[in-house]
Tab-separated table of C-alpha atoms and ligand atoms in Angstrom:
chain	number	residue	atom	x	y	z
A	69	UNK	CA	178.431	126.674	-40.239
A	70	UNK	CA	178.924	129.556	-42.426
A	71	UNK	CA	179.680	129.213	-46.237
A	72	UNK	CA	180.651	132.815	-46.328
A	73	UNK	CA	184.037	133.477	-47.530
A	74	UNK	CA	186.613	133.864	-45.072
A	75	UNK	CA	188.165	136.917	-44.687
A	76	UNK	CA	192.338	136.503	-44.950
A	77	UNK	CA	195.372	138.427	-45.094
A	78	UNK	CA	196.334	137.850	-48.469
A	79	UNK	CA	195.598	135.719	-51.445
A	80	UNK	CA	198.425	135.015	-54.306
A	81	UNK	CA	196.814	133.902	-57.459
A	82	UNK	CA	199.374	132.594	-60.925
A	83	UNK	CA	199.307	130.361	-63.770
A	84	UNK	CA	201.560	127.540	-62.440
A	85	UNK	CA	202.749	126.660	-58.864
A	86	UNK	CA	205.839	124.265	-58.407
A	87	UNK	CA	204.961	122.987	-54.976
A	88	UNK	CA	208.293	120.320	-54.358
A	89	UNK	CA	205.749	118.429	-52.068
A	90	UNK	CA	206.663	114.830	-51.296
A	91	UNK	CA	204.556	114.489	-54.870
A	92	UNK	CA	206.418	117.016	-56.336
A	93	UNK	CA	202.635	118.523	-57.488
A	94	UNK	CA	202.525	121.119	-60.015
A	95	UNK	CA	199.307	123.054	-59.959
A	96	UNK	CA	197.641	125.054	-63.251
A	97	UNK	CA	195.437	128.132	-62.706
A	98	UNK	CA	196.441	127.934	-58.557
A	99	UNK	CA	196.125	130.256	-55.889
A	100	UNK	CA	197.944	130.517	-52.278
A	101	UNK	CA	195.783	131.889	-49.155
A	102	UNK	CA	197.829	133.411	-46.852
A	103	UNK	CA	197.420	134.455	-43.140
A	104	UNK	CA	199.964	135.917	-40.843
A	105	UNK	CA	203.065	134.573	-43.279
A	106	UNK	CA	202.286	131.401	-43.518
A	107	UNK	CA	200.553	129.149	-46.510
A	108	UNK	CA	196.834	128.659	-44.822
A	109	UNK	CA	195.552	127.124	-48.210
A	110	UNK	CA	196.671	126.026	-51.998
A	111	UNK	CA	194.579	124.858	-54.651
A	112	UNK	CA	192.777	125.737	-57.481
A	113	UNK	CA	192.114	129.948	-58.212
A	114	UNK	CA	188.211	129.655	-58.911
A	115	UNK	CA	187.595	128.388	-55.684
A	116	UNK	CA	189.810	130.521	-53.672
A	117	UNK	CA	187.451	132.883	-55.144
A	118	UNK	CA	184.245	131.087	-53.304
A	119	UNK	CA	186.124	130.245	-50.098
A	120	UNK	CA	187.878	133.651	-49.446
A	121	UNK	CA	187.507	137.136	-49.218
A	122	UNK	CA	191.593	138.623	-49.059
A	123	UNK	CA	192.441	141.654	-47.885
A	124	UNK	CA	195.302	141.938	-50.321
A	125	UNK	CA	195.782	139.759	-53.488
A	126	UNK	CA	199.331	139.762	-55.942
A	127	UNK	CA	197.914	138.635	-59.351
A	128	UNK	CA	200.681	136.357	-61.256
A	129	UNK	CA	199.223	135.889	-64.046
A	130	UNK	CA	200.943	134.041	-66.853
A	131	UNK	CA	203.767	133.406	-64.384
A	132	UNK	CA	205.358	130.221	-62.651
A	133	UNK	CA	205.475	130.344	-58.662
A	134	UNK	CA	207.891	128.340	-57.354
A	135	UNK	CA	209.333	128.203	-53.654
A	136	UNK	CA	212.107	130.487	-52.528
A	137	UNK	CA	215.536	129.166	-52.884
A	138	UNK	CA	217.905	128.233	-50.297
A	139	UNK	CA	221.699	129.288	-50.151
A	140	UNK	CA	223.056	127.052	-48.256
A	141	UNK	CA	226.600	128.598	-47.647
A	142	UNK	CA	227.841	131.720	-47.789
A	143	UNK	CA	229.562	134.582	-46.348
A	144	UNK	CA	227.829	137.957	-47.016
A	145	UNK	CA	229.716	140.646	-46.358
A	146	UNK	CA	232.535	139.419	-49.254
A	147	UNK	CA	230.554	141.406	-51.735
A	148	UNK	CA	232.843	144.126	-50.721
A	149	UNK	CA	235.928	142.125	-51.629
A	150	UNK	CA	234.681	140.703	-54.857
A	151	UNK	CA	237.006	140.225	-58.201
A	152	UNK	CA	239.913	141.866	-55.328
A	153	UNK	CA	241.817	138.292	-55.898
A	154	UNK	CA	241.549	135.900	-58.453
A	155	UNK	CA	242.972	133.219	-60.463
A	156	UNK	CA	245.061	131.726	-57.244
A	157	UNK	CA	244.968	128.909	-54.462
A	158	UNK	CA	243.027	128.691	-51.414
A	159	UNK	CA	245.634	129.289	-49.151
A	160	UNK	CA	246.984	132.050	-50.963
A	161	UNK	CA	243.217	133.412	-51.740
A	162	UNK	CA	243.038	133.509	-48.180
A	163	UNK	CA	246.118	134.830	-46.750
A	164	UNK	CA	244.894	138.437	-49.223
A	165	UNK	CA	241.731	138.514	-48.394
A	166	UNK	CA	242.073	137.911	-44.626
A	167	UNK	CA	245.055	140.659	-44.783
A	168	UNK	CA	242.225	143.103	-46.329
A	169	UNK	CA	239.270	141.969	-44.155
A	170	UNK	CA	241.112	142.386	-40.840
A	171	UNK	CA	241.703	146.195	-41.875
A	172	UNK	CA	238.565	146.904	-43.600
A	173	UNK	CA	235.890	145.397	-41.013
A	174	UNK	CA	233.367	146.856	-38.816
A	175	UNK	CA	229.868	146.406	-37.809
A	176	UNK	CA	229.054	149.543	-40.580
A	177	UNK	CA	231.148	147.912	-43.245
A	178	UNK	CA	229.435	144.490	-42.549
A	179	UNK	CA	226.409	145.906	-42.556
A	180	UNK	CA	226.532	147.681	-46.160
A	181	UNK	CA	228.150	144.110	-47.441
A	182	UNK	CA	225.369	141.981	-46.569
A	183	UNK	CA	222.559	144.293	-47.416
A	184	UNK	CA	224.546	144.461	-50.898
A	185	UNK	CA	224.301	140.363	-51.090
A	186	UNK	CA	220.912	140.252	-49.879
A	187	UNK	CA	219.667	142.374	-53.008
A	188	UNK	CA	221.564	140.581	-55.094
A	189	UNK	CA	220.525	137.416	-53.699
A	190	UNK	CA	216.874	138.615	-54.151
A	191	UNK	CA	217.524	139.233	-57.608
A	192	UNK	CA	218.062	135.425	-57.923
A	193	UNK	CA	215.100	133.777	-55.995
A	194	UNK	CA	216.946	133.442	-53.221
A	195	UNK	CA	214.716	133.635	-49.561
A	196	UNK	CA	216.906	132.039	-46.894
A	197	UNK	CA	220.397	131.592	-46.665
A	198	UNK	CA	222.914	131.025	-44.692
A	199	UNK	CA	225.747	133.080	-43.315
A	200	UNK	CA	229.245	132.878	-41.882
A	201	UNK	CA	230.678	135.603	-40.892
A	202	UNK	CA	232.118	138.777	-38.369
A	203	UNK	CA	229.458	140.942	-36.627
A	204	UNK	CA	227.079	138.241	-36.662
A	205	UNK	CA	224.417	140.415	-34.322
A	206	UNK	CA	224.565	143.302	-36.714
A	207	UNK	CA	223.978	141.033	-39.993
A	208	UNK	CA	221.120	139.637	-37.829
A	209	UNK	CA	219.398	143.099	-37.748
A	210	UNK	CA	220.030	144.305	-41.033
A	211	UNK	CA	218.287	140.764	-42.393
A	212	UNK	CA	215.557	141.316	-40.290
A	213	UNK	CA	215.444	144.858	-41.489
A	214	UNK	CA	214.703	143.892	-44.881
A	215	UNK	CA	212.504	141.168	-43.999
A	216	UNK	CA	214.961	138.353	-45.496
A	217	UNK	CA	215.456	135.295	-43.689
A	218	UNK	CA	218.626	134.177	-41.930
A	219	UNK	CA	221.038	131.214	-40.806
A	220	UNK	CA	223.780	132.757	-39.078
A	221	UNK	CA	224.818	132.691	-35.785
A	222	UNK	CA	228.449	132.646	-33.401
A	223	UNK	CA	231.158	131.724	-35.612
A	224	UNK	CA	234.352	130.547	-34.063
A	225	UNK	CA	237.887	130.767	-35.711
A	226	UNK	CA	241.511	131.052	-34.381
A	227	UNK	CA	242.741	133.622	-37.407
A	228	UNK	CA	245.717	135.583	-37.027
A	229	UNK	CA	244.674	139.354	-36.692
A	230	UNK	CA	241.104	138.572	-36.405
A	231	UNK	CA	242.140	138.055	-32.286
A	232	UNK	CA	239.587	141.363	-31.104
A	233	UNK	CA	237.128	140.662	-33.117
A	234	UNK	CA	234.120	139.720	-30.688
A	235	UNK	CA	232.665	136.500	-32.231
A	236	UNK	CA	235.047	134.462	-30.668
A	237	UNK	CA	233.591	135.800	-27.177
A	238	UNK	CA	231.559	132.976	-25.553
A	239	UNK	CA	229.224	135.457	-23.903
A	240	UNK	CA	228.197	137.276	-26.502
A	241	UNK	CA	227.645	134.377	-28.267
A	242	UNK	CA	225.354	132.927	-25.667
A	243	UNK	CA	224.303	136.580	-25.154
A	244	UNK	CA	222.916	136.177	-29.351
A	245	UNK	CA	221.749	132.647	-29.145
A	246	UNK	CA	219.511	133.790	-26.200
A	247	UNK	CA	218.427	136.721	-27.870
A	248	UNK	CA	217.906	135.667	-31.165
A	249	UNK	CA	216.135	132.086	-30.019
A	250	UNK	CA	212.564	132.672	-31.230
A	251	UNK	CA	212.887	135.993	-33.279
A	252	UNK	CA	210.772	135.400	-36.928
A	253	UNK	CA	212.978	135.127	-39.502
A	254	UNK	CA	216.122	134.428	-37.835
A	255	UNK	CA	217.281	130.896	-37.403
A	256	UNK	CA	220.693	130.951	-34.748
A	257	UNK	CA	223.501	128.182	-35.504
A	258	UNK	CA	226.629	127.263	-34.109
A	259	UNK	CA	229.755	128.055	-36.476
A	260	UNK	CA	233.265	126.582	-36.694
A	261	UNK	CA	235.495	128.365	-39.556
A	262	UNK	CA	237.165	125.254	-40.104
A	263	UNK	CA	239.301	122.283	-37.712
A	264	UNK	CA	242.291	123.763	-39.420
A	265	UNK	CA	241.239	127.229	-37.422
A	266	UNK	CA	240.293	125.545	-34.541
A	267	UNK	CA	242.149	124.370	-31.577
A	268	UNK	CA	240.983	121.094	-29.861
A	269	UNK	CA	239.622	123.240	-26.906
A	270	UNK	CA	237.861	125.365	-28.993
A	271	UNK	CA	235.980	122.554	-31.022
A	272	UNK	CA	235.081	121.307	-27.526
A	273	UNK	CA	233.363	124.413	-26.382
A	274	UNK	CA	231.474	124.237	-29.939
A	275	UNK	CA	230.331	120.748	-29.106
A	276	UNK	CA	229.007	122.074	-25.701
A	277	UNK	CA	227.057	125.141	-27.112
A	278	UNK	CA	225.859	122.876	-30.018
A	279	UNK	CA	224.181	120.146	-27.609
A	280	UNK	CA	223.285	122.992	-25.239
A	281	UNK	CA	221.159	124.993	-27.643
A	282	UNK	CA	220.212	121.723	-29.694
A	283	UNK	CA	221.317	124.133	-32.949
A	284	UNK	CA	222.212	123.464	-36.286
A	285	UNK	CA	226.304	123.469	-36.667
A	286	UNK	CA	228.390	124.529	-39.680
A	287	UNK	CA	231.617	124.231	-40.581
A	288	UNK	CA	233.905	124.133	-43.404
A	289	UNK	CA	234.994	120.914	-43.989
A	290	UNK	CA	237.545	118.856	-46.369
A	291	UNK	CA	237.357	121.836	-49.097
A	292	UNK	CA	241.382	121.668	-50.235
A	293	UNK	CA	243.990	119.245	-50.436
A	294	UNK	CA	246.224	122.222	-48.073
A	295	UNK	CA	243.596	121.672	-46.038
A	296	UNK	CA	243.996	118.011	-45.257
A	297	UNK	CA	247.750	118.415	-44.586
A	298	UNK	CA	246.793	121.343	-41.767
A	299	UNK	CA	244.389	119.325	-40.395
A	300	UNK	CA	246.654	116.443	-39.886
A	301	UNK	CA	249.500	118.238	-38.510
A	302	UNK	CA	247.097	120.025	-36.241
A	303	UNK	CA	244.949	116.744	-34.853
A	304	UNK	CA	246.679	114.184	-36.266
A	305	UNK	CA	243.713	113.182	-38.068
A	306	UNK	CA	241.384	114.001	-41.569
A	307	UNK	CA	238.504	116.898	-40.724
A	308	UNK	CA	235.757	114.581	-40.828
A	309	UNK	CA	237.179	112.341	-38.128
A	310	UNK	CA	237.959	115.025	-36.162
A	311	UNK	CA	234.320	116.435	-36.179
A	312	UNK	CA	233.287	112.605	-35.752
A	313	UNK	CA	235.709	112.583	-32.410
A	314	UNK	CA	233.940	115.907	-31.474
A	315	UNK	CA	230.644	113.902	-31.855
A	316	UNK	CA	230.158	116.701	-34.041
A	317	UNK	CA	228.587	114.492	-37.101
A	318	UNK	CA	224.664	114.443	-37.156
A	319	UNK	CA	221.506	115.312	-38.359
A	320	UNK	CA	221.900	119.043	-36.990
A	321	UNK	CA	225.337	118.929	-38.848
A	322	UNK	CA	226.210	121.172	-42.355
A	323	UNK	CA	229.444	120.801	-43.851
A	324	UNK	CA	230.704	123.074	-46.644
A	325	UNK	CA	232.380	121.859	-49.886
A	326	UNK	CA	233.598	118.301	-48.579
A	327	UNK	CA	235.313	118.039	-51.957
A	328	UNK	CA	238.006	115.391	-51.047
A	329	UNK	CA	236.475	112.331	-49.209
A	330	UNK	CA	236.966	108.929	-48.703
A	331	UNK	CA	234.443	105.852	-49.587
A	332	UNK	CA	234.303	105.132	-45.631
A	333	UNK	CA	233.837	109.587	-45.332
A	334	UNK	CA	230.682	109.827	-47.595
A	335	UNK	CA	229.578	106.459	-45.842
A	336	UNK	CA	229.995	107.986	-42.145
A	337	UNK	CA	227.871	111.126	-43.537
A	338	UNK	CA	225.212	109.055	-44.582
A	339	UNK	CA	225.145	107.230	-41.779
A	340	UNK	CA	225.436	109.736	-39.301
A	341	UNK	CA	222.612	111.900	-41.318
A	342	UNK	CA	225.038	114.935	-41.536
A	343	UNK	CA	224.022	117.550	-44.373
A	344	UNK	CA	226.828	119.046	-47.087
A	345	UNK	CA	226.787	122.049	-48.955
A	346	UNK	CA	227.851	121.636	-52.226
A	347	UNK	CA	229.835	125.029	-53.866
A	348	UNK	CA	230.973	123.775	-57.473
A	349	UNK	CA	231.749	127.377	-58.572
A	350	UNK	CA	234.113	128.122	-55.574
A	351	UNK	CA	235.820	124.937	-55.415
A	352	UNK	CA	236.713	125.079	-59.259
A	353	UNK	CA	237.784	129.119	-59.237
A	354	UNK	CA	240.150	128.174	-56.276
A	355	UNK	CA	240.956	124.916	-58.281
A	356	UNK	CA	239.987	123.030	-54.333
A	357	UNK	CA	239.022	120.128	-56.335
A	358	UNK	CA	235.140	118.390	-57.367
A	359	UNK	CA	233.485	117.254	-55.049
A	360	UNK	CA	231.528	113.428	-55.101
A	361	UNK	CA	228.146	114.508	-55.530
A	362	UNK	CA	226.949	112.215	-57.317
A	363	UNK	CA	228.589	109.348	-55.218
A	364	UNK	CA	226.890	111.414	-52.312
A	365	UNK	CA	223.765	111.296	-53.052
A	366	UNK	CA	224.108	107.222	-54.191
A	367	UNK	CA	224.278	106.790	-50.535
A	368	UNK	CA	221.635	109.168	-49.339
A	369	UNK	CA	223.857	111.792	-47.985
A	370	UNK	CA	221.657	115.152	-48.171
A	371	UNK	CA	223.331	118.016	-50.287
A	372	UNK	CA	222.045	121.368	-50.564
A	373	UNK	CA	223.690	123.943	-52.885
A	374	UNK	CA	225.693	127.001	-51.359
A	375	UNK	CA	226.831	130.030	-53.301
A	376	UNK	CA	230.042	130.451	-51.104
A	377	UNK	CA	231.259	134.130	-50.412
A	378	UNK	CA	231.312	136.360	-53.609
A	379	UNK	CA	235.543	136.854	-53.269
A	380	UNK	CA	235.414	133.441	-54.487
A	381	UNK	CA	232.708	132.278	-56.674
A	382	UNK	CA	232.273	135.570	-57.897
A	383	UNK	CA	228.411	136.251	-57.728
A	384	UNK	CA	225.432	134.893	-55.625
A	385	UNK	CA	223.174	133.256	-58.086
A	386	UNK	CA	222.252	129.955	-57.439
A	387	UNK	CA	220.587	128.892	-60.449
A	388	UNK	CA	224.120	129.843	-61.761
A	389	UNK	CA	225.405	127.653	-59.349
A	390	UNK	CA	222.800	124.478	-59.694
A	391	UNK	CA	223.426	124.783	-63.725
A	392	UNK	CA	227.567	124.075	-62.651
A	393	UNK	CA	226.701	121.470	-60.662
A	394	UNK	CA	224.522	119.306	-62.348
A	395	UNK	CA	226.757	119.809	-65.532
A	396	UNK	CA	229.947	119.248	-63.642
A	397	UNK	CA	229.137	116.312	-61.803
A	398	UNK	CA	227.957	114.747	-65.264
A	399	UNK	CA	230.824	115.773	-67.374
A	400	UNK	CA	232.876	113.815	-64.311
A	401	UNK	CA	231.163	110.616	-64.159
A	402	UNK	CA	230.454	110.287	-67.667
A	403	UNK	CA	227.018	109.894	-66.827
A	404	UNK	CA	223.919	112.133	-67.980
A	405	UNK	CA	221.520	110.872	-65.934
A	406	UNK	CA	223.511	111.784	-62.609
A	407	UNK	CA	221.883	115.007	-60.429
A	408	UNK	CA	218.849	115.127	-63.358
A	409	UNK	CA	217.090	118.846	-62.995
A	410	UNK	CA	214.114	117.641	-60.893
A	411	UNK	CA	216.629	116.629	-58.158
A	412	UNK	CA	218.626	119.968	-58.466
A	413	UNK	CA	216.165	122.267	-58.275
A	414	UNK	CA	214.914	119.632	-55.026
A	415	UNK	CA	218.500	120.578	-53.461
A	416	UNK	CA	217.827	124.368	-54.347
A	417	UNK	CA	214.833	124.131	-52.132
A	418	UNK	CA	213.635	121.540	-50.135
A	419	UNK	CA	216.636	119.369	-49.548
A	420	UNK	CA	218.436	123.074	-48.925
A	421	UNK	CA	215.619	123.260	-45.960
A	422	UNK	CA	216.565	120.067	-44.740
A	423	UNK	CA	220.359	121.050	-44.715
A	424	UNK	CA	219.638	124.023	-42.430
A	425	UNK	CA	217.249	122.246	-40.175
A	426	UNK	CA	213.899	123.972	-41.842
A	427	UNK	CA	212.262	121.682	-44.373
A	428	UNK	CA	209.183	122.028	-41.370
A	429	UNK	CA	208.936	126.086	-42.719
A	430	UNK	CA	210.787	126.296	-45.634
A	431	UNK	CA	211.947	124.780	-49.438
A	432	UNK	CA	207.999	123.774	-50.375
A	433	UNK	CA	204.989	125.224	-51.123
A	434	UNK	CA	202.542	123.395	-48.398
A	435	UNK	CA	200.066	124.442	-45.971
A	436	UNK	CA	201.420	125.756	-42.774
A	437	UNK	CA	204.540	126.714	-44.131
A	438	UNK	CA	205.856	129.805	-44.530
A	439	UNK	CA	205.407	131.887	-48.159
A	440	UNK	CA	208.697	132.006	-48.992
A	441	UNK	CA	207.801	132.011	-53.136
A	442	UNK	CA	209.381	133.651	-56.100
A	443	UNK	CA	207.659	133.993	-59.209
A	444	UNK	CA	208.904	133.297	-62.541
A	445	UNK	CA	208.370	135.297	-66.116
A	446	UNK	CA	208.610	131.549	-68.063
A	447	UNK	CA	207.527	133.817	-70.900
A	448	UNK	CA	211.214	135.056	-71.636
A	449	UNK	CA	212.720	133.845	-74.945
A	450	UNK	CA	215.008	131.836	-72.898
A	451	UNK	CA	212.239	130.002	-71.215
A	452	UNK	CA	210.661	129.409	-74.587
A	453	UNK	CA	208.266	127.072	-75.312
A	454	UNK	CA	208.650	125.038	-72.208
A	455	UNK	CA	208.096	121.161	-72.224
A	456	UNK	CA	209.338	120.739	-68.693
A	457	UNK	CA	209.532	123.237	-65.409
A	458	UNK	CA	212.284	121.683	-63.918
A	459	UNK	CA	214.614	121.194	-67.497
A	460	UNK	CA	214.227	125.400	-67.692
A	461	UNK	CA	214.637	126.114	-64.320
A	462	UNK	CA	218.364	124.462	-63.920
A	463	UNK	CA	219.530	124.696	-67.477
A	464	UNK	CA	217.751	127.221	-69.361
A	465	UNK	CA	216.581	130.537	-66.724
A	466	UNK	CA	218.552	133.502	-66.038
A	467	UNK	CA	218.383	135.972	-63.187
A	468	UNK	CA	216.646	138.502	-65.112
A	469	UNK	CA	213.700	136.507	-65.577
A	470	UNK	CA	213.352	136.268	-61.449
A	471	UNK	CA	210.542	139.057	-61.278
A	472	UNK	CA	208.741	139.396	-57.695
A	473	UNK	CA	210.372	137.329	-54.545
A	474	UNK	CA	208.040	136.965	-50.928
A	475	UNK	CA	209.225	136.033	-47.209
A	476	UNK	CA	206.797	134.998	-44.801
A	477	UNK	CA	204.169	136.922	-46.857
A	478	UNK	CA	205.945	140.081	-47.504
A	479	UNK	CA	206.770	141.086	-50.848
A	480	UNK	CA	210.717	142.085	-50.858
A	481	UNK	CA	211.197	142.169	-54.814
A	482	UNK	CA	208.448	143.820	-57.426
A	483	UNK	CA	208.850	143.707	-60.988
A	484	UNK	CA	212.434	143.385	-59.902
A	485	UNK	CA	212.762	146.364	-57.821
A	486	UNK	CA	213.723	146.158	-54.381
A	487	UNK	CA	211.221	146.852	-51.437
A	488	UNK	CA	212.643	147.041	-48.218
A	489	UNK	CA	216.097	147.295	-49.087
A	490	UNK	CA	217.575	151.015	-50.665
A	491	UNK	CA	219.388	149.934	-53.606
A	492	UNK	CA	220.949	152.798	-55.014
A	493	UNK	CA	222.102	153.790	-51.465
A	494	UNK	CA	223.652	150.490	-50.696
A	495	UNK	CA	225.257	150.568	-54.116
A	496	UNK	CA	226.963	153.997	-53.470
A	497	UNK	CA	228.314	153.047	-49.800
A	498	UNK	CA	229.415	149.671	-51.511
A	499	UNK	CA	231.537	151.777	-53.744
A	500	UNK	CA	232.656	154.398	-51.008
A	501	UNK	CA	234.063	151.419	-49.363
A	502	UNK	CA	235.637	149.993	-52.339
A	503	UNK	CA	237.614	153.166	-52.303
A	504	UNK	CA	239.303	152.499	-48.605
A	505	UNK	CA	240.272	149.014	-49.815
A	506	UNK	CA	241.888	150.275	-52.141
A	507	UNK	CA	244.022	152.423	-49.745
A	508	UNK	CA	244.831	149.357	-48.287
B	31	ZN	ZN1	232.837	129.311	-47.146
């Protein structure tokens, strides 16, 4: 055999990787070989150099690579509607910003919204997440347009004046699931707005698609108090039993927010395997309540860490959003050593994979996944000196010190500016848009 080098696709070279293996292995003076998106080899830089001759190589030095992060939960397109309605209750929240969204949407608008979150979600490390929302097949294309990776799929939801929009449509939906089943970048799910937007039949044509298509399922789930009341007069019964009557609890199962459980709730999640995303900054703006992380995780229930929409949160950053929740949930319990940074920045990534059914591609730095990476400038004033990776990256970093951001391989973010996405264009139609909701 050969000891020449072998000739790859691209080889990523910095000063410190954060892997979140099983070991949780953090590597000095490391390179990454890649080959057709995916993480072929990881180890030390000087003998990268012997084994391989790249085509291409991004040179990070002095920087800390760490893997993409994972939003959860979200709903894109309500960049357009941000800081429209604040300081009120769910229900209310919702009753304005439905009102708005039924006049102002269409595949174009939708379109212009998401590419707006995407960049914004680059900005932040951010190199899958999740979506919930109208014109599902159009968001689809614009993602894969700008090479950013996707959980989104048929969303179902009885909402007044919503009635032609086309998600509901169970042939398109299958029409998108088909479509969409082994396209890179795109993972399909099944969506449910909510059981309090959801007639029994409905959920029941969910459960079919779901065991159908063997796809991941997300709902909203237990976010409000309201909530609870609607769901009972509507079933008779609290949303997680409902979903648990659906046989709609599972390993393939995400639920957002489930702020207000029971003991026996987080118990049948953890039994059943089914995956939460946790929203701190949404459910305290729309003062839904704090959810029992900490009690969560106690009994092994995975949580990853969702941004929610930006009407309600009001921005996309997730380190924002893993700073609230580790602080929240220890200002609660009264204990410090509750949801300690390792484990945060663990439900940022890998246990974020896991939620969405992708901890086999995603959320680690490993061979033969995919090089999903952002890299770090841990040489901010913010970030210094650093004693621990993990302490800075939940409680100390800022967006601003997010510098380049990859997917499968592809640079999307450069020395913070944007790649594949037109930011001053998206910006400007953002605005133009901004200027009919205001008409409304
Ligand atoms: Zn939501």
């Amino acid at each position: 055999m050969s000891n020449a080098p072998k000739p790859i696709e691209t080889l990523i070279t910095g000063d410190t990787v954060i892997t979140m293996n099983k070991e949780r292995t953090i590597l000095s003076n490391a390179a990454l070989a890649v080959e057709a998106g995916e993480i072929l080899w990881i180890g030390d830089v000087n003998q990268a150099e012997s084994l391989f001759t790249p085509a291409q190589r991004f040179d990070f030095k002095g920087k800390v690579i760490i893997p993409g992060l994972v939003n959860v939960h979200g709903h894109w397109a309500m960049t357009l509607v941000r800081g429209l309605v604040d300081d009120c209750a769910l229900e209310q929240w919702l009753e304005t910003i439905w009102r708005v969204e039924a006049a102002l949407i269409s595949p174009e608008t939708v379109v212009v919204g998401s590419e707006l979150a995407m960049i914004e979600m680059l900005r932040g490390g951010t190199t899958c997440a999740a979506d919930m929302y109208w014109y599902y097949t159009e968001v689809t294309e614009a993602s894969r347009r700008a090479g950013f990776r996707i959980v989104t799929g048929p969303s179902f939801a009885e909402i007044e004046g919503f009635e032609d929009y086309r998600n509901t449509n169970h042939s398109i939906a299958i029409e998108y699931l088909d479509h969409f089943a082994d396209v890179p970048l795109v993972h399909p799910c099944i969506q449910a707005h909510s059981t309090y937007t959801t007639s029994p039949t409905t959920l029941e044509l969910v459960k079919e698609l779901v065991n159908q298509h063997g796809l991941l399922f997300v709902t909203h789930a237990s976010e409000s108090r309201g909530e609870l009341e609607l769901v009972q007069q509507k079933h008779g019964q609290r949303p997680i039993a409902v979903l648990d009557q659906f046989g709609l609890l599972g390993q393939h199962t995400l639920l957002a927010h489930c702020v207000h459980l029971t003991d026996e709730e987080i118990s049948r999640l953890a039994e059943t395997g089914t995956s939460v995303a946790h929203c701190p900054s949404s459910n305290l703006k729309l003062s839904s309540g704090i959810a029992r992380v900490a009690e969560m995780l106690a009994q092994g229930v995975n949580v990853g860490i969702g941004t929610d929409g930006a009407a309600s949160n009001n921005d996309l950053d997730l380190f924002h959003e893993a700073q609230l929740a580790a602080l929240v949930q220890k200002g609660v319990t009264g204990d410090p050593k509750v949801l300690p940074a390792e484990k945060v920045f663990s439900m940022l990534t890998i246990d974020g994979a896991h939620a969405m059914g992708l901890s086999d591609k995603i959320g680690s730095l490993e061979v033969g996944k995919s090089a999903d990476l952002a890299v770090i400038d841990f040489s901010s004033a913010n970030l210094t000196p650093c004693y621990d990776y993990y302490s800075h990256l939940i409680y100390a970093l800022s967006v601003g010190d997010v510098q380049d951001v990859m997917i499968a391989g592809q640079l999307l973010m450069h020395n913070r500016e944007m790649l594949t996405l037109d930011e001053v264009a998206v910006r400007a139609e953002a605005n133009r848009i901004a200027g009919e909701v205001l008409k409304l």
